[in-house]
Coordinates of C-alpha atoms and ligand atoms in Angstrom, one line a residue:
X354 CA 173.7 135.8 -9.6
X355 CA 172.0 132.7 -9.0
X356 CA 169.3 132.9 -7.3
X357 CA 169.2 131.4 -3.6
X358 CA 165.7 130.0 -3.8
X359 CA 165.3 129.0 -0.5
X360 CA 165.3 131.9 1.4
X361 CA 162.9 133.9 -0.6
X362 CA 160.2 134.1 2.1
X363 CA 156.7 132.4 1.5
X364 CA 155.1 135.5 1.6
X365 CA 155.5 138.5 -0.5
X366 CA 153.3 141.4 0.4
X367 CA 149.8 140.7 0.0
X368 CA 150.1 137.1 -1.7
X369 CA 151.2 133.7 -0.9
X370 CA 153.7 131.5 -2.4
X371 CA 152.7 128.6 -3.5
X372 CA 154.3 126.7 -6.8
X373 CA 156.8 126.9 -8.9
X374 CA 156.1 127.8 -12.2
X375 CA 159.6 128.6 -13.7
X376 CA 162.7 130.2 -13.7
X377 CA 165.5 131.7 -15.6
X378 CA 168.1 133.2 -15.7
X379 CA 166.8 136.3 -13.5
X380 CA 164.7 134.8 -11.4
X381 CA 162.2 132.6 -10.1
X382 CA 157.7 132.8 -11.2
X383 CA 155.3 131.4 -8.7
X384 CA 152.2 130.7 -8.3
X385 CA 150.6 132.5 -5.5
X386 CA 147.6 134.6 -3.9
X387 CA 146.3 137.6 -2.7
X388 CA 145.4 136.4 1.1
X389 CA 142.3 138.5 0.5
X390 CA 140.6 137.9 -2.3
X391 CA 141.8 134.2 -2.6
X392 CA 142.7 135.8 -6.0
X393 CA 145.6 133.2 -8.5
X394 CA 148.8 134.8 -10.0
X395 CA 152.1 135.3 -10.7
X396 CA 154.9 136.2 -9.2
X397 CA 158.0 137.0 -10.8
X398 CA 161.2 137.0 -7.5
X399 CA 164.2 138.5 -8.6
X400 CA 167.2 139.7 -6.1
X401 CA 167.4 142.8 -5.9
X402 CA 171.2 143.2 -6.7
X403 CA 170.5 140.4 -9.5
X404 CA 173.5 142.1 -12.4
X405 CA 170.5 142.4 -14.9
X406 CA 168.0 144.0 -13.1
X407 CA 165.2 142.6 -15.2
X408 CA 162.4 142.8 -13.2
X409 CA 162.5 146.8 -12.8
X410 CA 162.6 146.9 -16.6
X411 CA 159.4 145.5 -17.0
X412 CA 158.1 147.1 -14.3
X413 CA 158.4 150.4 -16.1
X414 CA 157.6 148.7 -19.1
X415 CA 153.8 147.0 -18.0
X416 CA 152.4 150.3 -17.5
X417 CA 152.3 150.9 -20.6
X418 CA 150.9 147.8 -21.8
X419 CA 148.0 148.1 -19.3
X420 CA 144.1 147.1 -20.6
X421 CA 145.6 145.9 -24.4
X422 CA 144.4 142.6 -25.1
X423 CA 146.7 139.9 -24.8
X424 CA 149.0 142.2 -23.0
X425 CA 149.2 140.2 -18.5
X426 CA 147.8 142.7 -16.2
X427 CA 150.6 144.3 -13.2
X428 CA 148.6 143.4 -10.4
X429 CA 151.3 145.2 -8.0
X430 CA 155.5 145.4 -7.7
X431 CA 158.0 145.9 -4.9
X432 CA 160.5 144.9 -2.6
X433 CA 160.7 142.7 1.0
X434 CA 163.7 142.2 2.3
X435 CA 166.7 141.4 -0.6
X436 CA 163.7 140.6 -3.5
X437 CA 161.9 142.6 -6.1
X438 CA 158.7 141.5 -7.2
X439 CA 155.8 141.0 -10.1
X440 CA 152.8 141.1 -9.9
X441 CA 151.4 139.8 -13.5
X442 CA 148.5 137.7 -14.1
X443 CA 148.5 134.2 -14.4
X444 CA 148.9 132.2 -17.7
X445 CA 148.9 129.0 -19.1
X446 CA 151.2 127.6 -21.5
X447 CA 154.1 129.0 -23.4
X448 CA 153.8 128.3 -27.1
X449 CA 157.0 126.5 -26.0
X450 CA 155.9 123.7 -23.4
X451 CA 152.7 123.4 -25.7
X452 CA 155.7 122.7 -28.7
X453 CA 157.7 120.1 -26.9
X454 CA 154.9 118.8 -25.1
X455 CA 153.3 117.8 -29.2
X456 CA 155.1 115.0 -29.7
X457 CA 155.0 116.6 -33.0
X458 CA 157.8 116.7 -35.2
X459 CA 156.4 120.4 -36.3
X460 CA 153.3 122.0 -35.5
X461 CA 150.4 121.9 -38.2
X462 CA 149.5 125.1 -40.3
X463 CA 146.1 126.3 -38.5
X464 CA 147.8 126.8 -35.3
X465 CA 150.8 128.6 -36.6
X466 CA 148.2 130.9 -39.0
X467 CA 146.7 131.3 -35.9
X468 CA 150.3 132.1 -34.1
X469 CA 151.3 134.4 -36.8
X470 CA 148.1 137.0 -37.2
X471 CA 147.6 137.0 -32.7
X472 CA 151.4 137.2 -32.7
X473 CA 151.7 140.5 -35.1
X474 CA 148.7 141.5 -33.6
X475 CA 150.8 141.7 -29.8
X476 CA 153.3 143.8 -31.7
X477 CA 151.3 146.0 -33.3
X478 CA 149.6 147.3 -29.9
X479 CA 153.7 146.7 -28.5
X480 CA 154.7 149.0 -31.5
X481 CA 151.8 151.7 -31.0
X482 CA 152.6 152.0 -27.2
X483 CA 156.3 153.3 -28.4
X484 CA 158.0 149.7 -26.2
X485 CA 159.7 147.0 -28.5
X486 CA 159.2 143.8 -27.2
X487 CA 162.9 142.5 -28.6
X488 CA 163.6 139.3 -26.9
X489 CA 160.5 137.0 -29.4
X490 CA 160.5 133.7 -28.5
X491 CA 158.5 130.6 -28.4
X492 CA 158.7 131.2 -23.9
X493 CA 157.5 134.5 -25.0
X494 CA 154.7 133.6 -26.4
X495 CA 151.6 132.1 -23.0
X496 CA 148.3 131.0 -23.6
X497 CA 145.7 132.8 -21.5
X498 CA 143.8 129.9 -18.8
X499 CA 140.3 129.2 -19.5
X500 CA 138.0 130.8 -20.8
X501 CA 141.5 132.7 -21.8
X502 CA 142.7 130.1 -23.8
X503 CA 142.5 131.2 -26.5
X504 CA 143.9 133.8 -26.7
X505 CA 148.0 134.7 -26.6
X506 CA 149.8 136.3 -24.3
X507 CA 152.7 137.8 -24.4
X508 CA 155.4 138.1 -21.2
X509 CA 158.5 138.7 -20.2
X510 CA 159.8 142.6 -20.5
X511 CA 162.6 142.3 -19.1
X512 CA 164.3 143.3 -22.2
X513 CA 162.1 145.5 -23.5
X514 CA 162.9 149.3 -24.4
X515 CA 161.0 151.7 -25.3
X516 CA 162.1 153.9 -29.1
X517 CA 160.7 156.8 -29.2
X518 CA 162.2 159.3 -27.1
X519 CA 159.6 160.9 -24.4
X520 CA 161.0 164.0 -24.7
X521 CA 162.3 164.4 -27.9
X522 CA 159.5 162.0 -29.3
X523 CA 162.0 160.9 -32.3
X524 CA 162.6 157.7 -32.6
X525 CA 165.9 156.0 -30.5
X526 CA 168.9 156.0 -33.2
X527 CA 170.3 154.0 -35.0
X528 CA 174.3 152.7 -35.3
X529 CA 177.4 152.1 -36.9
X530 CA 178.7 150.5 -33.9
X531 CA 178.6 147.1 -33.1
X532 CA 177.0 146.1 -30.0
X533 CA 176.2 142.9 -28.3
X534 CA 174.1 140.8 -29.2
X535 CA 170.7 141.0 -26.9
X536 CA 167.3 138.5 -27.7
X537 CA 167.9 134.4 -27.7
X538 CA 169.4 132.9 -30.2
X539 CA 167.1 130.8 -31.9
X540 CA 165.1 133.7 -32.9
X541 CA 166.8 137.4 -32.7
X542 CA 167.2 139.0 -36.6
X543 CA 170.0 138.1 -38.5
X544 CA 170.8 141.8 -37.9
X545 CA 170.5 142.2 -34.6
X546 CA 172.6 139.2 -33.9
X547 CA 174.8 137.8 -36.6
X548 CA 175.6 142.0 -37.2
X549 CA 175.2 143.7 -34.3
X550 CA 172.6 145.9 -35.1
X551 CA 170.1 148.0 -33.3
X552 CA 167.1 146.6 -32.8
X553 CA 164.0 148.1 -34.0
X554 CA 160.5 147.3 -34.7
X555 CA 161.6 145.4 -37.4
X556 CA 163.5 143.5 -35.9
X557 CA 160.6 142.1 -33.1
X558 CA 158.7 140.9 -36.9
X559 CA 161.0 139.1 -37.9
X560 CA 162.0 137.0 -34.8
X561 CA 158.6 136.0 -35.2
X562 CA 158.5 134.8 -38.9
X563 CA 161.8 132.7 -37.7
X564 CA 159.5 131.4 -35.1
X565 CA 157.0 131.2 -37.2
X566 CA 159.1 128.8 -39.9
X567 CA 160.7 127.2 -37.1
X568 CA 156.9 125.7 -36.0
X569 CA 156.3 124.6 -39.3
X570 CA 159.3 122.9 -39.3
X571 CA 160.8 119.3 -38.7
X572 CA 163.0 119.4 -36.6
X573 CA 162.9 123.0 -36.0
X574 CA 165.2 125.6 -38.5
X575 CA 168.7 124.6 -39.1
X576 CA 170.7 126.1 -36.5
X577 CA 168.9 125.4 -33.5
X578 CA 169.1 121.9 -33.5
X579 CA 172.6 120.9 -31.6
X580 CA 170.5 123.4 -28.3
X581 CA 171.6 125.8 -26.8
X582 CA 176.0 126.7 -27.3
X583 CA 178.1 126.3 -25.0
X584 CA 180.5 127.5 -26.1
X585 CA 182.1 130.7 -27.6
X586 CA 182.9 129.0 -30.5
X587 CA 179.4 126.7 -31.2
X588 CA 178.0 130.4 -30.7
X589 CA 179.8 131.3 -33.7
X590 CA 178.7 128.6 -35.6
X591 CA 175.5 129.2 -34.6
X592 CA 175.2 133.0 -36.0
X593 CA 177.0 131.5 -39.0
X594 CA 174.5 129.6 -39.6
X595 CA 171.9 131.3 -39.0
X596 CA 173.4 134.6 -41.5
X597 CA 174.4 132.5 -44.4
X598 CA 170.4 130.3 -44.8
X599 CA 169.0 131.0 -47.5
X600 CA 165.3 132.7 -47.1
X601 CA 164.3 130.1 -50.1
X602 CA 165.9 127.4 -48.0
X603 CA 164.2 127.8 -45.3
X604 CA 160.6 128.9 -46.0
X605 CA 161.4 125.8 -49.1
X606 CA 157.6 123.4 -49.3
X607 CA 155.2 125.9 -47.5
X608 CA 153.1 128.0 -48.6
X609 CA 154.6 131.0 -49.7
X610 CA 153.0 133.7 -46.9
X611 CA 155.8 132.3 -44.5
X612 CA 158.9 133.0 -47.2
X613 CA 157.3 136.6 -48.5
X614 CA 156.7 137.6 -44.3
X615 CA 160.5 136.7 -43.4
X616 CA 161.6 138.6 -46.9
X617 CA 159.0 141.6 -45.9
X618 CA 161.1 141.8 -42.9
X619 CA 164.4 141.9 -43.6
X620 CA 163.1 144.5 -46.2
X621 CA 162.4 147.1 -43.8
X622 CA 164.1 149.8 -42.7
X623 CA 165.5 150.6 -39.1
X624 CA 162.7 153.3 -38.7
X625 CA 160.5 152.4 -41.0
X626 CA 156.7 151.5 -39.3
X627 CA 155.9 147.7 -40.3
X628 CA 152.4 146.7 -42.4
X629 CA 151.1 144.9 -39.6
X630 CA 147.6 144.9 -40.5
X631 CA 148.8 143.2 -44.1
X632 CA 150.7 140.8 -42.6
X633 CA 147.4 140.5 -41.0
X634 CA 145.4 139.7 -43.6
X635 CA 147.8 137.6 -45.3
X636 CA 147.6 134.9 -42.2
X637 CA 143.9 135.0 -42.4
X638 CA 143.5 134.5 -45.9
X639 CA 145.7 131.8 -45.7
X640 CA 144.4 130.3 -43.6
X641 CA 140.9 131.0 -44.8
X642 CA 141.6 129.5 -48.2
X643 CA 143.3 126.2 -46.4
X644 CA 140.0 125.4 -45.0
X645 CA 140.3 127.1 -41.5
X646 CA 137.9 128.7 -39.4
X647 CA 137.7 131.1 -36.9
X648 CA 141.2 131.1 -36.8
X649 CA 141.9 134.7 -35.1
X650 CA 141.5 132.1 -32.4
X651 CA 144.7 129.7 -31.1
X652 CA 143.6 126.3 -30.8
X653 CA 145.3 124.1 -28.8
X654 CA 144.7 120.8 -29.4
X655 CA 143.8 122.0 -33.4
X656 CA 140.2 121.1 -34.2
X657 CA 140.6 117.2 -35.9
X658 CA 138.3 118.1 -39.0
X659 CA 140.7 120.5 -39.5
X660 CA 143.9 118.4 -39.3
X661 CA 144.7 118.7 -43.0
X662 CA 148.2 117.0 -43.5
X663 CA 150.9 119.9 -42.7
X664 CA 153.0 121.9 -45.2
X665 CA 155.8 119.0 -45.2
X666 CA 159.2 119.8 -46.6
X667 CA 161.6 116.9 -47.6
X668 CA 164.2 116.7 -45.3
X669 CA 166.7 115.0 -47.0
X670 CA 167.9 116.6 -50.0
X671 CA 165.9 116.2 -53.3
X672 CA 167.2 113.9 -55.0
X673 CA 168.5 115.1 -58.5
X674 CA 167.0 114.6 -61.4
X675 CA 168.7 111.3 -63.4
X676 CA 170.0 111.5 -67.4
X677 CA 167.2 108.4 -67.7
X678 CA 164.3 110.7 -65.7
X679 CA 165.7 113.4 -67.3
X680 CA 165.3 112.3 -70.9
X681 CA 161.1 110.9 -69.4
X682 CA 160.4 114.5 -69.6
X683 CA 162.0 116.1 -72.3
X684 CA 160.3 113.5 -73.8
X685 CA 156.5 114.1 -72.7
X686 CA 157.7 117.9 -73.3
X687 CA 158.9 117.4 -77.0
X688 CA 154.9 115.8 -77.4
X689 CA 153.6 119.2 -75.9
X690 CA 153.7 120.2 -79.6
X691 CA 154.6 124.1 -79.2
X692 CA 155.2 125.2 -82.6
X693 CA 151.0 124.5 -82.6
X694 CA 150.5 127.0 -80.1
X695 CA 149.4 130.8 -80.9
X696 CA 152.6 132.6 -81.1
X697 CA 153.0 136.0 -81.4
X698 CA 157.4 136.2 -81.8
X699 CA 157.9 137.8 -85.6
X700 CA 158.3 134.6 -87.1
X701 CA 160.0 135.7 -90.4
X702 CA 162.7 134.2 -90.3
X703 CA 161.2 130.3 -88.0
X704 CA 160.2 128.3 -90.8
X705 CA 157.2 126.1 -89.1
X706 CA 160.0 123.0 -90.3
X707 CA 162.2 124.6 -88.3
X708 CA 160.0 125.2 -85.5
X709 CA 160.1 121.6 -85.2
X710 CA 163.0 120.8 -85.0
X711 CA 164.0 123.2 -82.5
X712 CA 160.9 122.1 -80.2
X713 CA 162.4 118.2 -81.0
X714 CA 166.1 119.5 -80.0
X715 CA 165.3 121.1 -76.8
X716 CA 166.6 117.8 -74.9
X717 CA 170.3 119.6 -75.8
X718 CA 169.9 123.0 -73.3
X719 CA 168.7 120.2 -71.2
X720 CA 171.2 120.6 -68.5
X721 CA 171.5 124.4 -68.5
X722 CA 167.9 123.3 -66.2
X723 CA 168.8 124.1 -62.9
X724 CA 166.1 123.0 -60.9
X725 CA 163.1 122.0 -62.4
X726 CA 161.1 121.0 -59.7
X727 CA 160.6 124.5 -58.3
X728 CA 160.0 126.6 -61.2
X729 CA 157.0 126.3 -64.1
X730 CA 157.3 126.1 -67.4
X731 CA 156.6 125.1 -71.0
X732 CA 153.0 125.1 -72.3
X733 CA 150.0 124.4 -70.3
X734 CA 149.1 121.2 -70.2
X735 CA 151.6 119.5 -67.9
X736 CA 152.9 115.7 -67.8
X737 CA 152.6 113.2 -65.9
X738 CA 155.8 113.8 -63.3
X739 CA 158.3 111.2 -64.1
X740 CA 158.2 108.0 -61.1
X741 CA 160.7 108.1 -58.6
X742 CA 160.6 112.6 -58.4
X743 CA 158.8 113.2 -55.6
X744 CA 155.4 115.4 -55.7
X745 CA 156.2 118.9 -55.5
X746 CA 154.9 119.8 -52.6
X747 CA 150.8 120.7 -52.9
X748 CA 151.4 124.0 -51.6
X749 CA 151.9 128.2 -52.0
X750 CA 147.8 128.6 -52.8
X751 CA 146.4 131.5 -53.7
X752 CA 149.0 134.2 -54.4
X753 CA 150.7 131.3 -57.0
X754 CA 147.2 130.1 -58.4
X755 CA 146.7 133.6 -59.2
X756 CA 150.0 134.3 -60.7
X757 CA 150.2 130.4 -62.2
X758 CA 146.3 131.3 -63.8
X759 CA 148.4 134.5 -65.0
X760 CA 150.8 133.1 -66.5
X761 CA 148.6 130.6 -68.7
X762 CA 147.3 133.2 -70.2
X763 CA 150.6 134.6 -71.6
X764 CA 149.9 131.2 -72.6
X765 CA 146.6 131.1 -74.6
X766 CA 147.1 134.9 -75.7
X767 CA 146.6 134.8 -79.6
X768 CA 147.6 138.9 -80.4
X769 CA 149.2 141.4 -78.3
X770 CA 146.4 142.4 -76.9
X771 CA 145.0 139.7 -75.4
X772 CA 148.7 140.1 -73.4
X773 CA 148.5 143.4 -73.0
X774 CA 145.7 143.1 -70.5
X775 CA 147.4 139.6 -69.0
X776 CA 150.2 142.2 -68.1
X777 CA 148.0 144.7 -66.8
X778 CA 146.7 142.5 -65.1
X779 CA 150.1 140.8 -62.9
X780 CA 151.0 144.3 -62.6
X781 CA 147.4 145.1 -60.5
X782 CA 148.0 141.9 -58.9
X783 CA 150.8 142.4 -57.6
X784 CA 150.4 146.0 -56.7
X785 CA 147.3 144.9 -54.0
X786 CA 148.6 142.1 -52.0
X787 CA 150.8 144.1 -50.9
X788 CA 153.8 142.1 -51.3
X789 CA 156.0 143.3 -53.8
X790 CA 158.4 140.5 -54.0
X791 CA 158.6 138.2 -57.0
X792 CA 157.8 134.5 -56.1
X793 CA 158.6 131.6 -58.3
X794 CA 155.3 131.8 -60.1
X795 CA 155.5 135.6 -60.5
X796 CA 159.6 135.0 -62.3
X797 CA 157.4 131.9 -64.4
X798 CA 153.9 134.2 -65.1
X799 CA 157.6 136.2 -67.1
X800 CA 159.5 133.4 -68.1
X801 CA 156.4 132.4 -70.7
X802 CA 155.6 136.2 -71.4
X803 CA 159.7 136.5 -72.3
X804 CA 158.5 132.8 -75.0
X805 CA 155.3 134.3 -75.9
X806 CA 157.0 137.7 -77.2
X807 CA 160.3 136.5 -78.9
X808 CA 159.3 132.6 -79.5
X809 CA 157.4 129.5 -77.6
X810 CA 159.4 127.6 -79.6
X811 CA 162.7 127.0 -78.1
X812 CA 163.3 126.4 -74.4
X813 CA 164.7 129.5 -71.9
X814 CA 166.8 128.9 -68.9
X815 CA 164.2 130.1 -66.3
X816 CA 164.7 133.9 -64.7
X817 CA 165.0 132.7 -61.8
X818 CA 167.3 129.7 -61.2
X819 CA 170.4 130.5 -60.0
X820 CA 173.8 128.9 -58.7
X821 CA 176.0 129.5 -55.1
X822 CA 178.1 132.1 -57.1
X823 CA 176.5 133.7 -59.1
X824 CA 173.9 134.8 -55.6
X825 CA 177.6 135.1 -53.3
X826 CA 177.6 137.6 -57.0
X827 CA 174.9 139.6 -56.9
X828 CA 174.4 140.3 -53.1
X829 CA 177.7 142.6 -53.0
X830 CA 175.8 144.3 -55.7
X831 CA 175.2 148.2 -55.3
X832 CA 171.0 148.1 -54.8
X833 CA 171.5 151.9 -57.4
X834 CA 173.0 148.7 -60.4
X835 CA 169.6 147.4 -60.0
X836 CA 167.2 151.4 -59.5
X837 CA 169.9 152.4 -62.8
X838 CA 168.7 149.4 -64.8
X839 CA 165.2 149.2 -64.3
X840 CA 165.2 152.8 -64.4
X841 CA 165.7 152.3 -68.7
X842 CA 163.7 149.0 -68.7
X843 CA 160.8 151.6 -68.0
X844 CA 162.2 154.7 -70.3
X845 CA 162.8 152.6 -73.7
X846 CA 159.1 149.9 -73.3
X847 CA 157.6 152.9 -74.4
X848 CA 159.4 153.3 -77.8
X849 CA 160.1 149.6 -78.3
X850 CA 158.8 149.1 -81.7
X851 CA 158.0 145.0 -82.0
X852 CA 157.5 142.1 -79.6
X853 CA 161.4 140.8 -80.3
X854 CA 162.4 143.7 -78.8
X855 CA 160.5 143.8 -76.0
X856 CA 160.5 140.4 -75.0
X857 CA 163.9 141.8 -74.7
X858 CA 162.9 144.4 -72.1
X859 CA 161.2 141.5 -69.8
X860 CA 164.2 139.4 -70.1
X861 CA 166.7 141.9 -68.3
X862 CA 163.2 143.2 -66.5
X863 CA 163.6 140.0 -65.0
X864 CA 166.8 138.9 -64.5
X865 CA 167.5 142.3 -63.3
X866 CA 164.6 141.6 -59.8
X867 CA 166.5 138.1 -59.8
X868 CA 169.6 139.2 -59.1
X869 CA 168.5 142.0 -56.5
X870 CA 168.4 140.0 -52.8
X871 CA 164.7 140.9 -52.4
X872 CA 163.9 140.0 -55.6
X873 CA 160.7 143.2 -55.9
X874 CA 158.9 145.4 -57.8
X875 CA 160.2 149.0 -57.8
X876 CA 158.5 151.5 -58.7
X877 CA 159.6 151.7 -61.6
X878 CA 159.6 147.9 -62.5
X879 CA 155.6 149.1 -61.7
X880 CA 156.0 152.0 -64.5
X881 CA 158.8 149.6 -66.5
X882 CA 155.3 146.6 -66.2
X883 CA 152.4 149.7 -67.3
X884 CA 154.0 150.4 -70.2
X885 CA 154.8 147.3 -71.1
X886 CA 151.2 146.7 -70.6
X887 CA 150.1 150.1 -72.9
X888 CA 153.2 149.7 -75.6
X889 CA 151.5 145.5 -75.9
X890 CA 148.3 147.4 -77.0
X891 CA 149.7 150.0 -78.9
X892 CA 151.9 147.3 -81.1
X893 CA 148.3 146.1 -81.6
X894 CA 146.1 148.5 -83.1
Ligands
ATP1593 N1 152.3 135.1 -15.8 C1 152.3 134.2 -16.0 N2 151.6 132.7 -15.4 C2 152.0 131.9 -15.9 N3 153.0 131.0 -16.6 C3 153.6 131.8 -17.0 C4 154.2 133.6 -16.8 N4 154.7 134.5 -17.1 C5 156.4 133.5 -16.9 N5 155.2 131.8 -16.8 C6 156.0 131.0 -16.9 O1 157.2 130.8 -15.9 C7 158.6 131.1 -17.3 C8 159.6 132.4 -17.5 O2 159.0 133.5 -17.7 P1 159.6 134.7 -18.2 O3 160.5 134.2 -19.2 O4 159.0 135.7 -17.5 O5 160.9 135.0 -16.8 P2 162.8 134.6 -16.8 O6 162.5 134.6 -15.9 O7 162.6 136.5 -17.0 O8 163.2 134.2 -17.8 P3 164.0 133.6 -18.9 O9 165.6 133.8 -18.0 O10 163.5 132.6 -19.5 O11 163.6 134.6 -20.0 C9 157.8 131.5 -19.0 O12 158.3 130.3 -20.2 C10 156.5 130.9 -18.2 O13 156.5 129.1 -18.5

């Protein structure tokens, strides 16, 4: 039901309406002031007969959120004539208008980290108070007015809901029945938007992840680029694009935290409590490592000395490597003389001359390389990148750096004792980072380990590369298949008699982890890695 704005009285209760700040489907919002105190507020007006009485819902939710940082205060509410009104703290611009107003194609990393930290904290507050937001988007995150302009506030609780039943104290039930989508086109989670699932805490977080990725993507998330859908067909196309978009494609070129955060949100179970603290820390650390200070504050415009180059990803698809360029790479690889590196593998049947030949003849396997730029394999001294190939984006700091160091330690290990230490460190590191997702650097580590255990002189297809058809097949595999394989590997690792046998187990572990949709290391997976470290030590003795 559209609002008849002209009939809205100039005075509502003790408040005099000034300028209109915004309006949405459900009502209008005005800047207003208290006629007795002169204090400015925001006043949200809605027709009492509106088909979607969001003001009434908000009136119920606001008291649950009072007093918390970043939550607007509800000063008054009431009905005047045919109008229901809410009087709330007057705030500043929304992130939507800040982003649009910047004229930039993507937001800087410092600002996005601040948004991540603050929005996750806000959601933690809301969820602790048993409320789901259910409409996370840039327009519903606004900054305060001076002196609170560095604080991000949540607004618009018209779709919010208590997820703990106040009487039974139980979490709202899940349901298999598909429900109408509630939220917004751009950021509402795939589960809720495309699959009609019941929203829970995980979906507020997934919407946050998508919002962050949107801000870092030049031109925004792919399905946002043609504007709000005007037809059902357009809406269907958006849902399809959203559902089919692969996490790694959405996050290509960004610090790995964003990809991991999105994967994490999508792995959460319906009633699971997210680990807010972990992700707040992850984004703080990412910001710190990128050289940003005071990142809990959203400072706009961003301080000039902290305006680092954006983790821009190329908008056009990465050009494929030409045969000539590939030849250059292989030539350089051959020059690495892998046969001179310390070899731990069982070499009984491999004569030095053969090893040499294998290194030189490794171009036969070149066609197997699916994505040369995104996976790190091979020896320590990297060859000069061939000309005309776009440079790799200089990001994925921290975890990536640590994993890369571990990978190099694998390649430098000269005996099983040293390898055992590195494997134990790898396992501990993964456990401590909290994120159990194996990133590409994690797979590169396994690739290196496999090579050391099997035969470092042979080119090995990286475990993580896979085609679209493999991906589709993998996604149809039930989770218990992976669990069963890893449990077997865990058992077998304790009795493996040689490095070759261990190499085979590592390869199976990499393959099965890669085959799971989330690429996570399970409890059995960690037991396997720890068992591997112990076995290597035993074989060394
Ligand atoms: N407290 C506030 N102070 C200042 N501006 C505000 C405030 N609340 C909302 N606004 C502005 O008004 C816009 C609409 O507000 P809000 O989202 O609460 O209303 P809505 O009717 O639910 O809108 P929509 O239909 O777009 O969800 C916001 O994007 C923001 O720009």
